[in-house]
Coordinates of C-alpha atoms and ligand atoms in Angstrom, one line a residue:
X1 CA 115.3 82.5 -18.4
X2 CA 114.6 85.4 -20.4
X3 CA 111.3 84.2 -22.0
X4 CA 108.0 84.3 -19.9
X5 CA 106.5 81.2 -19.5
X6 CA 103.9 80.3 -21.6
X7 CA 102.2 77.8 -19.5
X8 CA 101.8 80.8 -17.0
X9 CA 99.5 82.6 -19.3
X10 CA 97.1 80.3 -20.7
X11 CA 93.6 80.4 -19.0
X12 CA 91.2 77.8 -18.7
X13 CA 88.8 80.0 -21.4
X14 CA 92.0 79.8 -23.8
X15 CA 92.3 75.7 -23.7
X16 CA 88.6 74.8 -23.6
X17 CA 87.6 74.7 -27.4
X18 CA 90.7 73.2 -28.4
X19 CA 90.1 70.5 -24.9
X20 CA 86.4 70.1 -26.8
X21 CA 87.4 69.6 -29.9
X22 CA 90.3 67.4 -29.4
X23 CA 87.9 65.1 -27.2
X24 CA 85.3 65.0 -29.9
X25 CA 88.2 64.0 -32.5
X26 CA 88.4 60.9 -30.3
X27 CA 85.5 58.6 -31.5
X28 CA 84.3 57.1 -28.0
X29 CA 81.1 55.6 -29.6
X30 CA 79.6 53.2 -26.9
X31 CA 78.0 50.5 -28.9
X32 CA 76.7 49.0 -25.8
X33 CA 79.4 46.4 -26.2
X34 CA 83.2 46.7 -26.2
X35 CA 83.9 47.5 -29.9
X36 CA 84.1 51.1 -29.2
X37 CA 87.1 52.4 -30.2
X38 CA 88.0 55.2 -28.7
X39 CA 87.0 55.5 -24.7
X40 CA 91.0 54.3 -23.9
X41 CA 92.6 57.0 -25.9
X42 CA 90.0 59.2 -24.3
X43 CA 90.9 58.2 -20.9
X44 CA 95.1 58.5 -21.6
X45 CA 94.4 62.1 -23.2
X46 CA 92.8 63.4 -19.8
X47 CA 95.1 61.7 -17.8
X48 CA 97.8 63.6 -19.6
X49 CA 96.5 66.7 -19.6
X50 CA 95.7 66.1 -15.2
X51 CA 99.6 65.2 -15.4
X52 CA 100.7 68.4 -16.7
X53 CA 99.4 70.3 -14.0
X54 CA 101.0 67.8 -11.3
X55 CA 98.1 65.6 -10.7
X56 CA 98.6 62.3 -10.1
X57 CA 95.9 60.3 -12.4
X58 CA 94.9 57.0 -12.5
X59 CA 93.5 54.9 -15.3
X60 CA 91.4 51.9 -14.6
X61 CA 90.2 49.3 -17.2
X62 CA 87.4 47.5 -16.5
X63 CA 87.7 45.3 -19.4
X64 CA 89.9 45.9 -22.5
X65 CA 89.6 49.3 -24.0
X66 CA 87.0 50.4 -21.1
X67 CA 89.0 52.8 -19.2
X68 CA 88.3 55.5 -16.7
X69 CA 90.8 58.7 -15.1
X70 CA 90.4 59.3 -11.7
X71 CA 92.5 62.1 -10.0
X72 CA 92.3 63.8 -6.6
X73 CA 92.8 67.4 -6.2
X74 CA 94.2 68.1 -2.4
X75 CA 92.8 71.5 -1.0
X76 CA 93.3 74.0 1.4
X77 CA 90.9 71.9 4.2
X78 CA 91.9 68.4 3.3
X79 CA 89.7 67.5 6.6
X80 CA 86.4 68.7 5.1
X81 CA 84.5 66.3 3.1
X82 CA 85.4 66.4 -0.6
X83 CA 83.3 67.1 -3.9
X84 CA 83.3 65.1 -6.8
X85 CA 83.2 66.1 -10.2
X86 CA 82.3 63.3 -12.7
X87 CA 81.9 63.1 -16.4
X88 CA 81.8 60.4 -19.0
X89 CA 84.0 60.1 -21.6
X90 CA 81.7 58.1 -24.1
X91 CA 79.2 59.2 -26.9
X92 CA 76.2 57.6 -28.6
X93 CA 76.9 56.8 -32.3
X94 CA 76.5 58.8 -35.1
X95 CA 75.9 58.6 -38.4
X96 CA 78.0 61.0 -40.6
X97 CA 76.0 61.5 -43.7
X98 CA 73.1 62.2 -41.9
X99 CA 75.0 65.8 -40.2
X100 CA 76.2 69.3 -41.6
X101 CA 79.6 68.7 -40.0
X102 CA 81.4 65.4 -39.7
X103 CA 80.5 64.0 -36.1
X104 CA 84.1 63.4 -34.8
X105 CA 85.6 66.7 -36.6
X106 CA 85.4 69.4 -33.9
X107 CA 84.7 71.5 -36.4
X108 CA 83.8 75.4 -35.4
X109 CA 81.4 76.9 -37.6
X110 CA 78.6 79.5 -36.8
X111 CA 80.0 80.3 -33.4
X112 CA 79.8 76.7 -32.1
X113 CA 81.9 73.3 -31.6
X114 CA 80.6 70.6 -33.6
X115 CA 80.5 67.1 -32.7
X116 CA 78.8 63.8 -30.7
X117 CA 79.7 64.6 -27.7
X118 CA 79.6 68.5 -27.7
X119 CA 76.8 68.5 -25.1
X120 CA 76.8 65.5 -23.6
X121 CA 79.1 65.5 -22.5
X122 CA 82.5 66.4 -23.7
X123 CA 81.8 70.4 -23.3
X124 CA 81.8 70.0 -19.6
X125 CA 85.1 67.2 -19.4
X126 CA 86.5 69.9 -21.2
X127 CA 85.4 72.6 -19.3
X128 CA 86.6 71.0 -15.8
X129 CA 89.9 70.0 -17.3
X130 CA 90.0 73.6 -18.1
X131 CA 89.3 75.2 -14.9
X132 CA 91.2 72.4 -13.4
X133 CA 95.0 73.2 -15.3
X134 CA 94.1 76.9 -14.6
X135 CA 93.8 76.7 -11.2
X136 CA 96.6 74.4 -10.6
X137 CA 99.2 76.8 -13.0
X138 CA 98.8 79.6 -10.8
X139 CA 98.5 77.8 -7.5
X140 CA 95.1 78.2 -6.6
X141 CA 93.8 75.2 -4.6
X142 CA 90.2 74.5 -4.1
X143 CA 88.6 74.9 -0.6
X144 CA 88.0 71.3 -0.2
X145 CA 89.5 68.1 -1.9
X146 CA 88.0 67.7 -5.3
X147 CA 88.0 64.1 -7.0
X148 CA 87.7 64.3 -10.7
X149 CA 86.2 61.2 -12.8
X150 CA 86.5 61.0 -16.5
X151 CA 84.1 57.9 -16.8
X152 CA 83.5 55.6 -19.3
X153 CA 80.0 53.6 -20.8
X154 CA 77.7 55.8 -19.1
X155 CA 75.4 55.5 -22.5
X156 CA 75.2 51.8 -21.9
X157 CA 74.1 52.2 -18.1
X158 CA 78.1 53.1 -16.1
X159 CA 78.5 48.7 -15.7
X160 CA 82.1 49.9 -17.3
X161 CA 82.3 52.9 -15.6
X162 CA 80.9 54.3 -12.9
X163 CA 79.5 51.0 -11.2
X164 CA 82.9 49.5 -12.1
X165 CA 84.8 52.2 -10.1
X166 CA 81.6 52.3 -7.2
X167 CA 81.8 48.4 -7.0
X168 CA 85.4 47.9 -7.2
X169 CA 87.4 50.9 -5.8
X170 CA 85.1 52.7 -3.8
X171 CA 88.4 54.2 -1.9
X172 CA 88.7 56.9 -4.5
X173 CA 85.4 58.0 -3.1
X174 CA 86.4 58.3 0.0
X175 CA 85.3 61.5 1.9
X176 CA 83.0 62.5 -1.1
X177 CA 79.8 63.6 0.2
X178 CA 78.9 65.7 -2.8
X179 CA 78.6 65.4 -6.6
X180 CA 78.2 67.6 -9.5
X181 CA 77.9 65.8 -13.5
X182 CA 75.8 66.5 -16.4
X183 CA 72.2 67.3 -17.6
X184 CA 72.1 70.3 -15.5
X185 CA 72.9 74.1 -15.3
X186 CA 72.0 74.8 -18.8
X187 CA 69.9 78.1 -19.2
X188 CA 66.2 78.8 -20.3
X189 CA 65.7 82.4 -21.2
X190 CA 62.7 83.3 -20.2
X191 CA 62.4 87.3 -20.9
X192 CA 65.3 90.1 -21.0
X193 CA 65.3 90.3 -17.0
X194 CA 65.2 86.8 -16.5
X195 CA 67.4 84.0 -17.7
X196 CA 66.5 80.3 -15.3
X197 CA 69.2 78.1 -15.2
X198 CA 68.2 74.6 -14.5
X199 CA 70.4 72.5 -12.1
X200 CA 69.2 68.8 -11.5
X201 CA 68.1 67.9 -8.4
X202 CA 66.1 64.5 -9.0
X203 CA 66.3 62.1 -12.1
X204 CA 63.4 59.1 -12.5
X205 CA 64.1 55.8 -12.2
X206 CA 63.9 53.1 -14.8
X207 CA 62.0 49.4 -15.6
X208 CA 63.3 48.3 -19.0
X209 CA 61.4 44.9 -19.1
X210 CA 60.8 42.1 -21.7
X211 CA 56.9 41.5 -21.7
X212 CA 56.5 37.6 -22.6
X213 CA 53.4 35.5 -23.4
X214 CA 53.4 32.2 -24.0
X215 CA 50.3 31.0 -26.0
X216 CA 49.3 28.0 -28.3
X217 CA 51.7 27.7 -31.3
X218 CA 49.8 25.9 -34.0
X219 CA 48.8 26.0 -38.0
X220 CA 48.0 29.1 -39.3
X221 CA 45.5 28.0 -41.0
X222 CA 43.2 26.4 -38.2
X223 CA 41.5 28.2 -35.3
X224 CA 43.1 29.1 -32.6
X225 CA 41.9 31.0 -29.7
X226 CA 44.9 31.0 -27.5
X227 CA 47.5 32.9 -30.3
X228 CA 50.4 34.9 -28.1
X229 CA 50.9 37.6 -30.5
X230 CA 47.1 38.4 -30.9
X231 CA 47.4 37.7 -26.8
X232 CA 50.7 40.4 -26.6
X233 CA 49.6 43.2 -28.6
X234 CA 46.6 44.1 -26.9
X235 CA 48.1 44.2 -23.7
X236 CA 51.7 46.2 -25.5
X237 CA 48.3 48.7 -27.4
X238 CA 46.8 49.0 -23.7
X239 CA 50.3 50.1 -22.8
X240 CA 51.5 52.3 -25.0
X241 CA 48.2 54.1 -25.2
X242 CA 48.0 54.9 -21.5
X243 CA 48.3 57.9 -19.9
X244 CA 49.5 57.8 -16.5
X245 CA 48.2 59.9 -14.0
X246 CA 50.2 63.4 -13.7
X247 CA 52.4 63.3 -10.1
X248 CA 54.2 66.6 -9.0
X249 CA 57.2 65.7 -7.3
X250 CA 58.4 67.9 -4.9
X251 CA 61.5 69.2 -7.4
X252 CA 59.1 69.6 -10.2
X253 CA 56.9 71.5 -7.6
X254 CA 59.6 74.0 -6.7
X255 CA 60.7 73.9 -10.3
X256 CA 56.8 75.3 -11.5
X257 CA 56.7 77.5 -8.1
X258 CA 60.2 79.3 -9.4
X259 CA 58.7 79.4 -13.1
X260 CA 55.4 80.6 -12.2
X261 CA 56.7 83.4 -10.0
X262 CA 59.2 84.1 -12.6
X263 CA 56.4 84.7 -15.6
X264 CA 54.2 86.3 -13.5
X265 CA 51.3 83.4 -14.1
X266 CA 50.3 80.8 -12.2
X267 CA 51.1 77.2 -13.4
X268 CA 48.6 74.8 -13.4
X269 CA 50.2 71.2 -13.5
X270 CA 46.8 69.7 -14.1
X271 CA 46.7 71.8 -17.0
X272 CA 50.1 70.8 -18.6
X273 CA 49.3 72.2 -22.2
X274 CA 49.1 75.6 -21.0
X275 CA 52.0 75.0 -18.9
X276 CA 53.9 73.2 -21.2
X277 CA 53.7 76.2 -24.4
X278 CA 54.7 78.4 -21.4
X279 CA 58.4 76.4 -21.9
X280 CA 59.3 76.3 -25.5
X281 CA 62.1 74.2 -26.1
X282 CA 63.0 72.7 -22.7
X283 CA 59.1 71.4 -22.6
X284 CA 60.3 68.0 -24.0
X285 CA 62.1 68.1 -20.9
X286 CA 59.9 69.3 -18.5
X287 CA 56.9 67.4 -19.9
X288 CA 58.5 63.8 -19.0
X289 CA 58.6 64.9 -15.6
X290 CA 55.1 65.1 -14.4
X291 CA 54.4 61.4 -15.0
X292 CA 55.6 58.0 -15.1
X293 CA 56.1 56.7 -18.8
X294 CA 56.4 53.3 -20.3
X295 CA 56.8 53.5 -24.1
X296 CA 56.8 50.7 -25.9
X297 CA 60.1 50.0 -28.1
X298 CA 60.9 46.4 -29.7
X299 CA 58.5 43.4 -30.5
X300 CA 59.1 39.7 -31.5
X301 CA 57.2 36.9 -32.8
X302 CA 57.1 34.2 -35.4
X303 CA 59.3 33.1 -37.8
X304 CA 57.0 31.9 -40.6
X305 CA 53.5 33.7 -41.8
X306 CA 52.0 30.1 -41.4
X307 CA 52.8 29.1 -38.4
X308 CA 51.6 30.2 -34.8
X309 CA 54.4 30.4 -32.7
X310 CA 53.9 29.4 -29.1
X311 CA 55.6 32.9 -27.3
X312 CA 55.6 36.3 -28.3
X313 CA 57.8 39.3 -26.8
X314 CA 58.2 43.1 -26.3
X315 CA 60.6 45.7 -24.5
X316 CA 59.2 48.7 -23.3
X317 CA 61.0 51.7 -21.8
X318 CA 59.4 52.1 -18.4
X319 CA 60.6 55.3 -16.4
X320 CA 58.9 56.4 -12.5
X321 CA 59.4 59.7 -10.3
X322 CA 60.8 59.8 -7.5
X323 CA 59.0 57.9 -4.4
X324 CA 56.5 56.3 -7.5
X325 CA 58.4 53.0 -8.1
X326 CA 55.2 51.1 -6.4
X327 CA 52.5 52.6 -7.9
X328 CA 54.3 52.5 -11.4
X329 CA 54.7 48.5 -11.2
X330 CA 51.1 48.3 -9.6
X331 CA 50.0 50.3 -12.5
X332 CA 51.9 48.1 -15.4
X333 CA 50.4 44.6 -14.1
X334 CA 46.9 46.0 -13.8
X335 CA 47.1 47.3 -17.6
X336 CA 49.2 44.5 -19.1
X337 CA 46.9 41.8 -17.3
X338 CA 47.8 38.4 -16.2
X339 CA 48.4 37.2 -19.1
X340 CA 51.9 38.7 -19.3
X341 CA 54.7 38.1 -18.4
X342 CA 57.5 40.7 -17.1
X343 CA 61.0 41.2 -16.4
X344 CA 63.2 43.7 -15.7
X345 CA 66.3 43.4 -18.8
X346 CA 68.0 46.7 -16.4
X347 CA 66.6 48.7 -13.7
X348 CA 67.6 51.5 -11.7
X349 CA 66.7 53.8 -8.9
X350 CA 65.2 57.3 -9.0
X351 CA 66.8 60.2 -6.9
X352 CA 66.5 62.9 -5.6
X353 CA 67.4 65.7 -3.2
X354 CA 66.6 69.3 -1.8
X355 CA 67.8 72.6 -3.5
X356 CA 69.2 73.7 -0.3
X357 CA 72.7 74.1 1.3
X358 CA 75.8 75.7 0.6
X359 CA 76.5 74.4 -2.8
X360 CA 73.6 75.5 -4.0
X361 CA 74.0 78.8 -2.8
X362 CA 77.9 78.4 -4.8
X363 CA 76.1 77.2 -7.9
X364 CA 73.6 80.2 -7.6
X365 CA 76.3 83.3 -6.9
X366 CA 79.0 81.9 -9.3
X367 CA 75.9 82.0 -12.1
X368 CA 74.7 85.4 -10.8
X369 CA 78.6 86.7 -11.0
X370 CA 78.5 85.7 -14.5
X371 CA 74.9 86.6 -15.4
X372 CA 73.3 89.2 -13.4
X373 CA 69.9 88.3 -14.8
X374 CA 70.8 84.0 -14.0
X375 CA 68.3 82.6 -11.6
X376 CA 69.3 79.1 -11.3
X377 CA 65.9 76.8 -10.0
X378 CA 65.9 72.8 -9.5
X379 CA 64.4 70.5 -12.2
X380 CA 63.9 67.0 -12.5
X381 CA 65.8 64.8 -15.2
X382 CA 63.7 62.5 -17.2
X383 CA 66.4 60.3 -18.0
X384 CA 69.1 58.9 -15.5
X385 CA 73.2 59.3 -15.8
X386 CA 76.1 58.0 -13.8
X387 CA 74.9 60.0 -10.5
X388 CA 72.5 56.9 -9.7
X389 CA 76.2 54.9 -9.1
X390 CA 76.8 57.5 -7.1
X391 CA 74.4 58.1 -4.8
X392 CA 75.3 54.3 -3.9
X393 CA 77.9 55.6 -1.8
X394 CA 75.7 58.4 -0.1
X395 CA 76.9 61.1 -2.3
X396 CA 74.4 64.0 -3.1
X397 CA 73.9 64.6 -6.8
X398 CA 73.8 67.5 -8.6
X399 CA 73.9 67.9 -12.4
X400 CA 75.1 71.0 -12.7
X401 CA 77.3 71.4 -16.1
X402 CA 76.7 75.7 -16.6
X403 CA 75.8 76.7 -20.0
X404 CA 74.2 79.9 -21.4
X405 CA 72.5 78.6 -24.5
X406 CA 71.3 81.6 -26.8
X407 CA 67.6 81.0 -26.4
X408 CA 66.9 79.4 -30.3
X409 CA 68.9 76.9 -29.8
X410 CA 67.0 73.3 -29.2
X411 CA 69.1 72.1 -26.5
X412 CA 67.1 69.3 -25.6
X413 CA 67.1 68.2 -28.9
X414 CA 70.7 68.2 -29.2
X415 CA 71.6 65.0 -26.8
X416 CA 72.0 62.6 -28.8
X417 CA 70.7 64.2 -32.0
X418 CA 71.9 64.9 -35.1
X419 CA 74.1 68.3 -35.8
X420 CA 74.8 68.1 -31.6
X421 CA 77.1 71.6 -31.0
X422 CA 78.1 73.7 -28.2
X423 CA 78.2 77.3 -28.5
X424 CA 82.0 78.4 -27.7
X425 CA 81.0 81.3 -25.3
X426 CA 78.5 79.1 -24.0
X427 CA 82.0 77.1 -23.1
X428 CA 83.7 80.1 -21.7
X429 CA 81.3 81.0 -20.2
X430 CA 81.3 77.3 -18.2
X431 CA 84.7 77.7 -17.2
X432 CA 84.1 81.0 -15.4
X433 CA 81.2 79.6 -13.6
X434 CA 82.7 76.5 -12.4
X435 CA 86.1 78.6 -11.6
X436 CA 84.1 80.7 -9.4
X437 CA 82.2 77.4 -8.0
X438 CA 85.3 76.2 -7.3
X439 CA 86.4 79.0 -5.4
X440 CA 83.3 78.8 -2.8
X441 CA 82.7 74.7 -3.2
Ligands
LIG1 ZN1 75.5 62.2 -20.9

């Protein structure tokens, strides 16, 4: 052959926007049922694009349309324990009148992709897929085995996905001691010598409960001292208006130690609105993560302005640190009273683990090689992902998804907002970190 080959000469930083925007063209919408259309298609692209570097992918449907890619990456010490990169493939909804660019367009404009999906979390599928056909085009095998899962319904708790997989075919995680997925290795900009990077080390744990009361149901016109709604909203008031105590974890410890060394000023957790305008746009972050919450979300009662019913209901959002499950449920029954009544609707566990060992150290040097001013520091994740599945099999989680953000952009703001984009060096960027992660994983 007299041509070069073209496969030959395309790096991961030439594929990952088109990878991006071809993922956010797919509309995986998780509706929190199984109308979604799209997390099957999602699943066959990434399996395709893992078979056209010689990997041997497998799809797995949980239930029609749910699908998940798994593939395993053989490398050079296929007797040390292997590292498993997970993502989801699904989105939260979006409504396209309400954004500048059409949701499932991939559209670039002012330097960034545009899309559901473009943060969380289709930047970094694309960005492993990237890194991954690089690396196995020119031959270059990771240290270790690597597992790769493409995952689907993380938005509506991983039952489809990642507990699926966990549950039912925990032999693909076989070996896997460690773990690196989303909501983590983003940058925070804190001065021109000084750029944190935030890799998660702990997520809280979640009560989402129905709060019931069951009360007289009567006339609406007679007396009635026993009403359930009257009953229900001043325990869901008492609720909602409480603050619960502040609680400094031992990540969100390190995480103000780092900070506070880094600005030069001491941090006062107990003093959280000083700390908090310290952080600018990753407080909304940050600020969840000195405290349990429990907001309240949905109420029901009644069907008739007449009529008393005999039960009224509410959901509330209840999330707990790390090592505060105990004292958060203590805490709920004392303030919602005995009157009410509560169930979990979902729960799940909190985690976390020490900013320590040698892929840390990988994580820091690959962002240092990248960004001589990165100084990559443990935080805690408010919310939870698929990594709580995970950890069911023993596996240490990291989110750790790198990203240089320039520092106006609201990143926090962008999962699962409107207008969500990812910048495209921001993207290249990724794929050099994670190559280099690779390299020393
Ligand atoms: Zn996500």
């Amino acid at each position: 052959m007299s041509e070069s080959n073209p496969a030959r000469t395309i790096t991961g930083e030439d594929e990952v926007v088109d990878l991006c925007r071809d993922l956010i063209r797919i509309d995986t919408s998780n509706y929190g049922d199984h109308s979604g259309p799209g997390e099957r298609a999602a699943a066959e692209y990434v399996a395709e694009k893992l078979a056209e570097v010689g990997l041997e992918p497998q799809i797995f449907e949980s239930h029609k349309g749910r699908a998940s890619t798994v593939a395993r990456i053989e490398g050079e010490d296929p007797s040390r324990p292997a590292l498993l990169i997970h993502g989801h493939t699904d989105v939260v909804p979006a409504n396209a009148e309400d954004w500048t660019h059409h949701p499932f367009g991939g559209e670039i404009a002012d330097g960034c992709v545009w899309g559901r999906g473009a943060v969380d979390m289709k930047d970094m599928d694309a960005m492993t897929l990237a890194v991954v056909r690089d690396r196995l085009r020119s031959g270059r095998k990771p240290p270790r085995d690597v597992v790769l899962a493409f995952l689907a319904d993380e938005e509506a708790g991983g039952v489809y996905g990642a507990k699926h997989l966990v549950r039912e075919h925990p032999e693909l995680f076989e070996g896997v001691t460690e773990a690196i997925g989303e909501v983590g290795g983003f940058s925070f900009t804190v001065n021109e010598n000084l750029r944190l990077y935030l890799v998660e080390t702990a997520q809280k744990g979640m009560h989402w409960m129905r709060l019931t009361v069951e009360g007289t149901a009567g006339h609406g016109s007679m007396t009635n001292d026993d009403n359930a709604v009257t009953e229900l909203c001043e325990a869901v008031g008492r609720l909602g208006r409480h603050k619960f105590p502040i609680r400094v974890t031992k990540t969100v410890r390190s995480f103000l130690d780092e900070l506070s060394d880094a600005l030069g000023t001491p941090l006062d957790p107990e003093d959280m609105d000083a700390t908090l305008a310290e952080l600018g746009g990753i407080a909304k972050l940050i600020g969840a993560t000195l405290r349990n919450t429990a907001a309240p979300t949905m109420l029901g009662a009644g069907y008739k302005v007449n009529v008393i019913p005999g039960q009224a209901t509410a959901h509330v959002d209840g999330r707990f640190l790390p090592g505060l499950e105990e004292e958060f449920l203590a805490d709920l029954d004392r303030i919602l009273g005995p009157r009410v009544k509560r169930e979990d609707v979902h729960a799940d566990k909190a985690l976390e683990t020490s900013f320590d060992g040698a892929l840390v150290d990988a994580m820091q040097s690959a962002l240092r090689a990248e960004d001589p001013i990165a100084r990559a520091v443990p935080y805690c994740l408010s919310g939870g992902t698929d990594a709580k599945s995970f950890d069911d099999l023993g596996i240490r989680c990291f989110g750790f998804a790198p990203l240089r953000l320039p520092p106006e952009l609201d990143f926090a703001g962008m999962f699962h907002g409107v207008d969500e984009r990812v910048p495209v060096d921001g993207l290249k960027f990724g794929v050099r970190v994670l190559d280099r992660f690779l390299d020393q994983c």
